[in-house]
Short mmCIF file of C-alpha atoms in Angstrom, two decimals:
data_model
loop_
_atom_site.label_atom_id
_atom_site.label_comp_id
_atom_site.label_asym_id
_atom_site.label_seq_id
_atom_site.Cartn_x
_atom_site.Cartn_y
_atom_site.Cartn_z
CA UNK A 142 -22.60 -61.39 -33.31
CA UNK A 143 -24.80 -64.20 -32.38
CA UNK A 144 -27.39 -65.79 -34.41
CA UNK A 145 -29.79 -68.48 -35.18
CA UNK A 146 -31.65 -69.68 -37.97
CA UNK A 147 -34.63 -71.54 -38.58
CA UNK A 148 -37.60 -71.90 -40.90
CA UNK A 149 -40.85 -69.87 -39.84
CA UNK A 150 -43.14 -72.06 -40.51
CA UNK A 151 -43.31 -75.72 -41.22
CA UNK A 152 -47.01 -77.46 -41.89
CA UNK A 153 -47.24 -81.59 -42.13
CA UNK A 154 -50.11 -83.91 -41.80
CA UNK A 155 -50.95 -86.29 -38.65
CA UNK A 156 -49.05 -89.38 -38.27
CA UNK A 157 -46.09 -87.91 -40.59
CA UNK A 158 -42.47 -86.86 -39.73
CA UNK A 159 -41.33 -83.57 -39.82
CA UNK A 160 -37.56 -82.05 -39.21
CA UNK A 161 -37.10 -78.42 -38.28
CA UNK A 162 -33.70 -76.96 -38.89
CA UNK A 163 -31.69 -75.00 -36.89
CA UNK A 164 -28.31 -73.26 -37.73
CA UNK A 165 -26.28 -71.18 -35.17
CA UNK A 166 -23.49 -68.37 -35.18
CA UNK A 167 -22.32 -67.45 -31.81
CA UNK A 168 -19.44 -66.29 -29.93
CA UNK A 169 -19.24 -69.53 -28.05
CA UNK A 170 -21.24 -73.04 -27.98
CA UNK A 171 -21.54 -74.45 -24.67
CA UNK A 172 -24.83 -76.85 -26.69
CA UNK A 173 -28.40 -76.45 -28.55
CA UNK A 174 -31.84 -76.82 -26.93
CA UNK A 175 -34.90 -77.42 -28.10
CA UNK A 176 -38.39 -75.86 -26.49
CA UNK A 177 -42.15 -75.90 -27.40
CA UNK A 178 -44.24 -73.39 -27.17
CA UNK A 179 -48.13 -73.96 -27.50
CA UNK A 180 -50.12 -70.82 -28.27
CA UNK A 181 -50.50 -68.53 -25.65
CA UNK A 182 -48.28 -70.81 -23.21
CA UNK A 183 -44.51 -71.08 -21.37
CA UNK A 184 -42.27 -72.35 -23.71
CA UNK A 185 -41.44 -75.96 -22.17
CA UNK A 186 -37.81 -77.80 -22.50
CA UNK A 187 -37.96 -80.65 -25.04
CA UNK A 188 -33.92 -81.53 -25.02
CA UNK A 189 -30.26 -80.59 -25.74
CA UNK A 190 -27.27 -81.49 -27.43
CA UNK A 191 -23.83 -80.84 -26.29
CA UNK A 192 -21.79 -83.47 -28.44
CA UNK A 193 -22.49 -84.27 -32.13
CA UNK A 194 -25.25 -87.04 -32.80
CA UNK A 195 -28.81 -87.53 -32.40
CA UNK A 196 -30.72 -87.62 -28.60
CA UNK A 197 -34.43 -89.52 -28.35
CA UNK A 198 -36.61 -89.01 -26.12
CA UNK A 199 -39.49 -90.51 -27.22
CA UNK A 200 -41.28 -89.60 -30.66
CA UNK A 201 -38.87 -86.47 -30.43
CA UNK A 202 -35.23 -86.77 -31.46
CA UNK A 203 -32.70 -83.86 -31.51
CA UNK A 204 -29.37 -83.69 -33.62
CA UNK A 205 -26.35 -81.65 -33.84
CA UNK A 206 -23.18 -81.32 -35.98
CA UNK A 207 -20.79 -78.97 -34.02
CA UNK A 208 -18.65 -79.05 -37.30
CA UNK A 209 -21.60 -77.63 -39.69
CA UNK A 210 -22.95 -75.50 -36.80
CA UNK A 211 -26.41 -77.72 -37.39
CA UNK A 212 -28.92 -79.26 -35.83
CA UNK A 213 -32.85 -80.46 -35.94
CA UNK A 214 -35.26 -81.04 -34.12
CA UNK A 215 -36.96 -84.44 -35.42
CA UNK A 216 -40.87 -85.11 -34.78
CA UNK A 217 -42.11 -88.69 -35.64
CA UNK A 218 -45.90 -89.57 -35.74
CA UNK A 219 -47.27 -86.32 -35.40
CA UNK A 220 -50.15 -85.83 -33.77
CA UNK A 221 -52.71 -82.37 -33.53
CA UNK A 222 -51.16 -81.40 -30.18
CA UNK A 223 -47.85 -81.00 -31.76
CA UNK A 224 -48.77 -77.93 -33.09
CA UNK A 225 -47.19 -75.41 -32.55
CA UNK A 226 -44.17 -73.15 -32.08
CA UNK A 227 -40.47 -74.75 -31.72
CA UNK A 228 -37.36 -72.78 -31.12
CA UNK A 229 -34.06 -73.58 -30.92
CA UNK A 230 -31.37 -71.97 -28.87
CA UNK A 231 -27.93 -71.81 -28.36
CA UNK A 232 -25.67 -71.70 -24.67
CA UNK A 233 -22.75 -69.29 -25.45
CA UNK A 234 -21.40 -69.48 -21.76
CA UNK A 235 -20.24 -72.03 -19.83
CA UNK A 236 -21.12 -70.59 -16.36
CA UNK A 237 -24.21 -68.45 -16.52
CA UNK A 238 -26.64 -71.27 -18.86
CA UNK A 239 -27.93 -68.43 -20.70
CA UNK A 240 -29.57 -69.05 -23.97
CA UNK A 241 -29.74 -67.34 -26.20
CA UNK A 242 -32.95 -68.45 -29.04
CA UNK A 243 -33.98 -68.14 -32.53
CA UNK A 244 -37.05 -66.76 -33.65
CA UNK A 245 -39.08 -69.58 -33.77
CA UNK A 246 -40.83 -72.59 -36.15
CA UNK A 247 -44.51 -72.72 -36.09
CA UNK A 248 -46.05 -75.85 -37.05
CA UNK A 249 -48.88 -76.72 -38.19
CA UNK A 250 -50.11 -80.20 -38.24
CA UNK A 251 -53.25 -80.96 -40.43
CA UNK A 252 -55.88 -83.92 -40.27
CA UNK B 283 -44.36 -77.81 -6.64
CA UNK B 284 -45.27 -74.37 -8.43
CA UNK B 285 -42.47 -73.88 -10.31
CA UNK B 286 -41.65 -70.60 -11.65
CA UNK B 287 -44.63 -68.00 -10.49
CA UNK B 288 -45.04 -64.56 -12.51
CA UNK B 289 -47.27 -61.71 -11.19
CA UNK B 290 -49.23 -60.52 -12.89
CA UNK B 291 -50.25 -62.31 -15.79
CA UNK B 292 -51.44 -59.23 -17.74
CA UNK B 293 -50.92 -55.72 -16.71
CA UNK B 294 -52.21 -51.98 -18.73
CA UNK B 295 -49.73 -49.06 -18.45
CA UNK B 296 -49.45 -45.73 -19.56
CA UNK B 297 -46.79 -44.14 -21.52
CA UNK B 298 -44.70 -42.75 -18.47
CA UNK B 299 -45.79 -45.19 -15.49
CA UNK B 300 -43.83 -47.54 -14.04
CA UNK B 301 -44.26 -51.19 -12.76
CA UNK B 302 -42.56 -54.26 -11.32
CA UNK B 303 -42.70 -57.42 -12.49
CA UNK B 304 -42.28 -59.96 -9.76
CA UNK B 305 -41.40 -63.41 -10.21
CA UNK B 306 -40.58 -66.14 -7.73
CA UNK B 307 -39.14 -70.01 -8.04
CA UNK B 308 -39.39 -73.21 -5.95
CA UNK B 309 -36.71 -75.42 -7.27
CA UNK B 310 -34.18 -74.22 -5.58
CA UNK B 311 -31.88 -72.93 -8.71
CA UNK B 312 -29.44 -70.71 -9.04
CA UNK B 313 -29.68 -69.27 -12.04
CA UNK B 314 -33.24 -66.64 -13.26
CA UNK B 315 -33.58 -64.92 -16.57
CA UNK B 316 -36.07 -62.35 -17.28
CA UNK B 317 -36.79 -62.76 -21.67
CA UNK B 318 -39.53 -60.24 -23.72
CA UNK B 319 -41.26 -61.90 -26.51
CA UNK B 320 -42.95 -60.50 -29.48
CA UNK B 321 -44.38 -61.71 -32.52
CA UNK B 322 -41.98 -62.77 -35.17
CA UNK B 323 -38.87 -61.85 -33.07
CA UNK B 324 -38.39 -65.09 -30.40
CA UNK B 325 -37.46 -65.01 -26.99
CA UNK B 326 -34.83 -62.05 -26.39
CA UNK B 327 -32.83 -61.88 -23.43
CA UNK B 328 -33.57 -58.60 -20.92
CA UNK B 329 -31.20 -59.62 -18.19
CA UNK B 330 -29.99 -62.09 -15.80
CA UNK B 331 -28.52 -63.59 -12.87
CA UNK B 332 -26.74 -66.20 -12.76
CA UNK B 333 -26.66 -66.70 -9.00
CA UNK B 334 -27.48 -65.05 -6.03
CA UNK B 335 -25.92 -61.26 -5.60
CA UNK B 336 -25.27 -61.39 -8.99
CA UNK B 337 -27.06 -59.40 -12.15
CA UNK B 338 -25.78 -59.28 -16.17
CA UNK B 339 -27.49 -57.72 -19.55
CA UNK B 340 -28.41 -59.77 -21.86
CA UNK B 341 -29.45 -58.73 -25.34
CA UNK B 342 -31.72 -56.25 -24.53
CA UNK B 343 -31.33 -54.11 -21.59
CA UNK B 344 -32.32 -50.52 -22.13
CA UNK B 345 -35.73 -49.53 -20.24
CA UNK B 346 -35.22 -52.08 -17.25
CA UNK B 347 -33.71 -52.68 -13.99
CA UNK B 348 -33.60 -55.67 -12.57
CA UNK B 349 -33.29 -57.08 -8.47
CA UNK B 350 -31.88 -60.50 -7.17
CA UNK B 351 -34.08 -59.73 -3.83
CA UNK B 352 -32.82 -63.90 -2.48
CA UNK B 353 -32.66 -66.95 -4.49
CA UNK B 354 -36.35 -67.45 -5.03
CA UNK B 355 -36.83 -63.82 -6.44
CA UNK B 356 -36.33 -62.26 -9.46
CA UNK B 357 -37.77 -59.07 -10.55
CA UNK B 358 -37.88 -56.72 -13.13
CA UNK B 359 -38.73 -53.09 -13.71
CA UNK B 360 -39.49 -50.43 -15.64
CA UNK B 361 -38.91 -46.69 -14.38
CA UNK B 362 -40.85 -45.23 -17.16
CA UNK B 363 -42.66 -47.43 -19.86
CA UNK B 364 -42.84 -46.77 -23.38
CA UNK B 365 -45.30 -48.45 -26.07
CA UNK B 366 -42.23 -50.28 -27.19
CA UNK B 367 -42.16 -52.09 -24.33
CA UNK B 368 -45.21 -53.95 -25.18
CA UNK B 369 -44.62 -57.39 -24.63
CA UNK B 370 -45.41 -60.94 -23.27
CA UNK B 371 -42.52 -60.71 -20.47
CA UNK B 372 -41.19 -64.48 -19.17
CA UNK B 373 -39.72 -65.47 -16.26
CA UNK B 374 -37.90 -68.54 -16.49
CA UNK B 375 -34.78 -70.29 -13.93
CA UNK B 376 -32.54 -73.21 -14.26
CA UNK B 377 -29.49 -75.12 -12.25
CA UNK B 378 -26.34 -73.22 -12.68
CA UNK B 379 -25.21 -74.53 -15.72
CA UNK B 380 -28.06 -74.27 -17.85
CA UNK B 381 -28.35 -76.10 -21.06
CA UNK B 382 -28.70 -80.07 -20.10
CA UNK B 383 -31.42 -79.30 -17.37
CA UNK B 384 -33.19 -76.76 -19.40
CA UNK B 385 -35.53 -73.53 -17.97
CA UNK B 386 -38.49 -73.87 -16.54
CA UNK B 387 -40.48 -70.75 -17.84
CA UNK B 388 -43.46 -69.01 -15.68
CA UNK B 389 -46.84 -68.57 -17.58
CA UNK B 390 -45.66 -64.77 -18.74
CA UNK B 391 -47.13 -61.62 -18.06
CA UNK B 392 -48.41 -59.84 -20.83
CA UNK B 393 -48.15 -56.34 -20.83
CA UNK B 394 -49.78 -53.31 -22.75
CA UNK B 395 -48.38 -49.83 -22.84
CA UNK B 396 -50.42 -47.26 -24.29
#
């Protein structure tokens, strides 16, 4: 079968750095993504891995070991709108791009 | 540019009734998804279509149908709901091969069946 695991909840305080965790089982690994979701909203791309190391985009950075079916999601100065919930998911085909995600990291950020 | 467009954005059925979910994209991709969220469980796959003329399960099929109507449209029913199927239903699309491009999810529609 096909899983993914990650925490559930993560909390940190403003202007720290906090990693979530995500490890994978599937069928096939075509990459990992990363998405936000803000309470009540769309979930919204963040960024993916297909090869092994890490991927910035700004304070965010992504990494994945292919080899330890691993990666984490990597959030740097954290401010109050980062709260919120993170998921990771995993591509298991190459042709159709569906994902397939984990349940989900909520984080809190505190003053 | 809209993006991906859901109607409606909340919807109250009873047991038995049936409804479509309609949703619609602007970026000219090939791929649509249609995923059911509920509290503690993540984003679980209902079905999809990778291109046009084409339709696939994903994780979580049973109670739905779903329609390719053109490239733009993707929509999903249910015949006959059931209070199980109470969920925050998302729309989302992306280019063919998925992953580095990511989805781009509609706003959801959030159903009740009672």
């Amino acid at each position: 079968g096909q899983s993914l695991e990650q925490p559930s909840e993560v909390t940190a305080v403003e202007g720290a750095i906090v990693q979530i965790n995500c490890t994978y089982q599937t069928s096939g690994f075509y990459g990992l993504s990363w998405y936000q979701q803000h309470d009540g909203g769309a979930p919204t791309f963040l960024s993916y891995n297909a090869l092994d190391g890490l991927e910035e985009t700004g304070r965010f950075s992504s990494f994945l070991s292919r080899s330890d079916s691993y990666g984490y999601l990597l959030l740097q100065e954290l401010q109050m709108k980062d709260s919120a919930s993170y998921f990771c998911a995993v591509r298991d085909s190459g042709n159709t791009g569906k994902l397939i995600f984990g349940q989900g990291t909520t984080l809190q950020v505190k003053p | 540019n809209a993006g991906v467009t859901q109607t409606p954005k909340f919807q109250v059925l009873k047991t038995g009734q049936s409804m479509t979910l309609q949703c619609a994209q602007d970026m000219n991709h090939n791929s649509m998804y249609w995923y059911r969220q509920d509290p503690g469980m993540g984003l679980r796959l209902i079905y999809y279509s990778a291109s046009e003329g084409t339709t696939d399960k994903g994780e979580v099929p049973n109670g739905y149908n779903v329609s390719r109507l053109n490239k733009r449209e993707f929509s999903l029913r249910l015949e006959s709901a059931a209070p199980s199927q109470t969920s925050v239903y998302f729309c989302a699309s992306s280019e063919a091969q998925g992953g580095g491009y990511g989805y781009t999810f509609g706003s959801g529609t959030r159903l009740t069946v009672v």
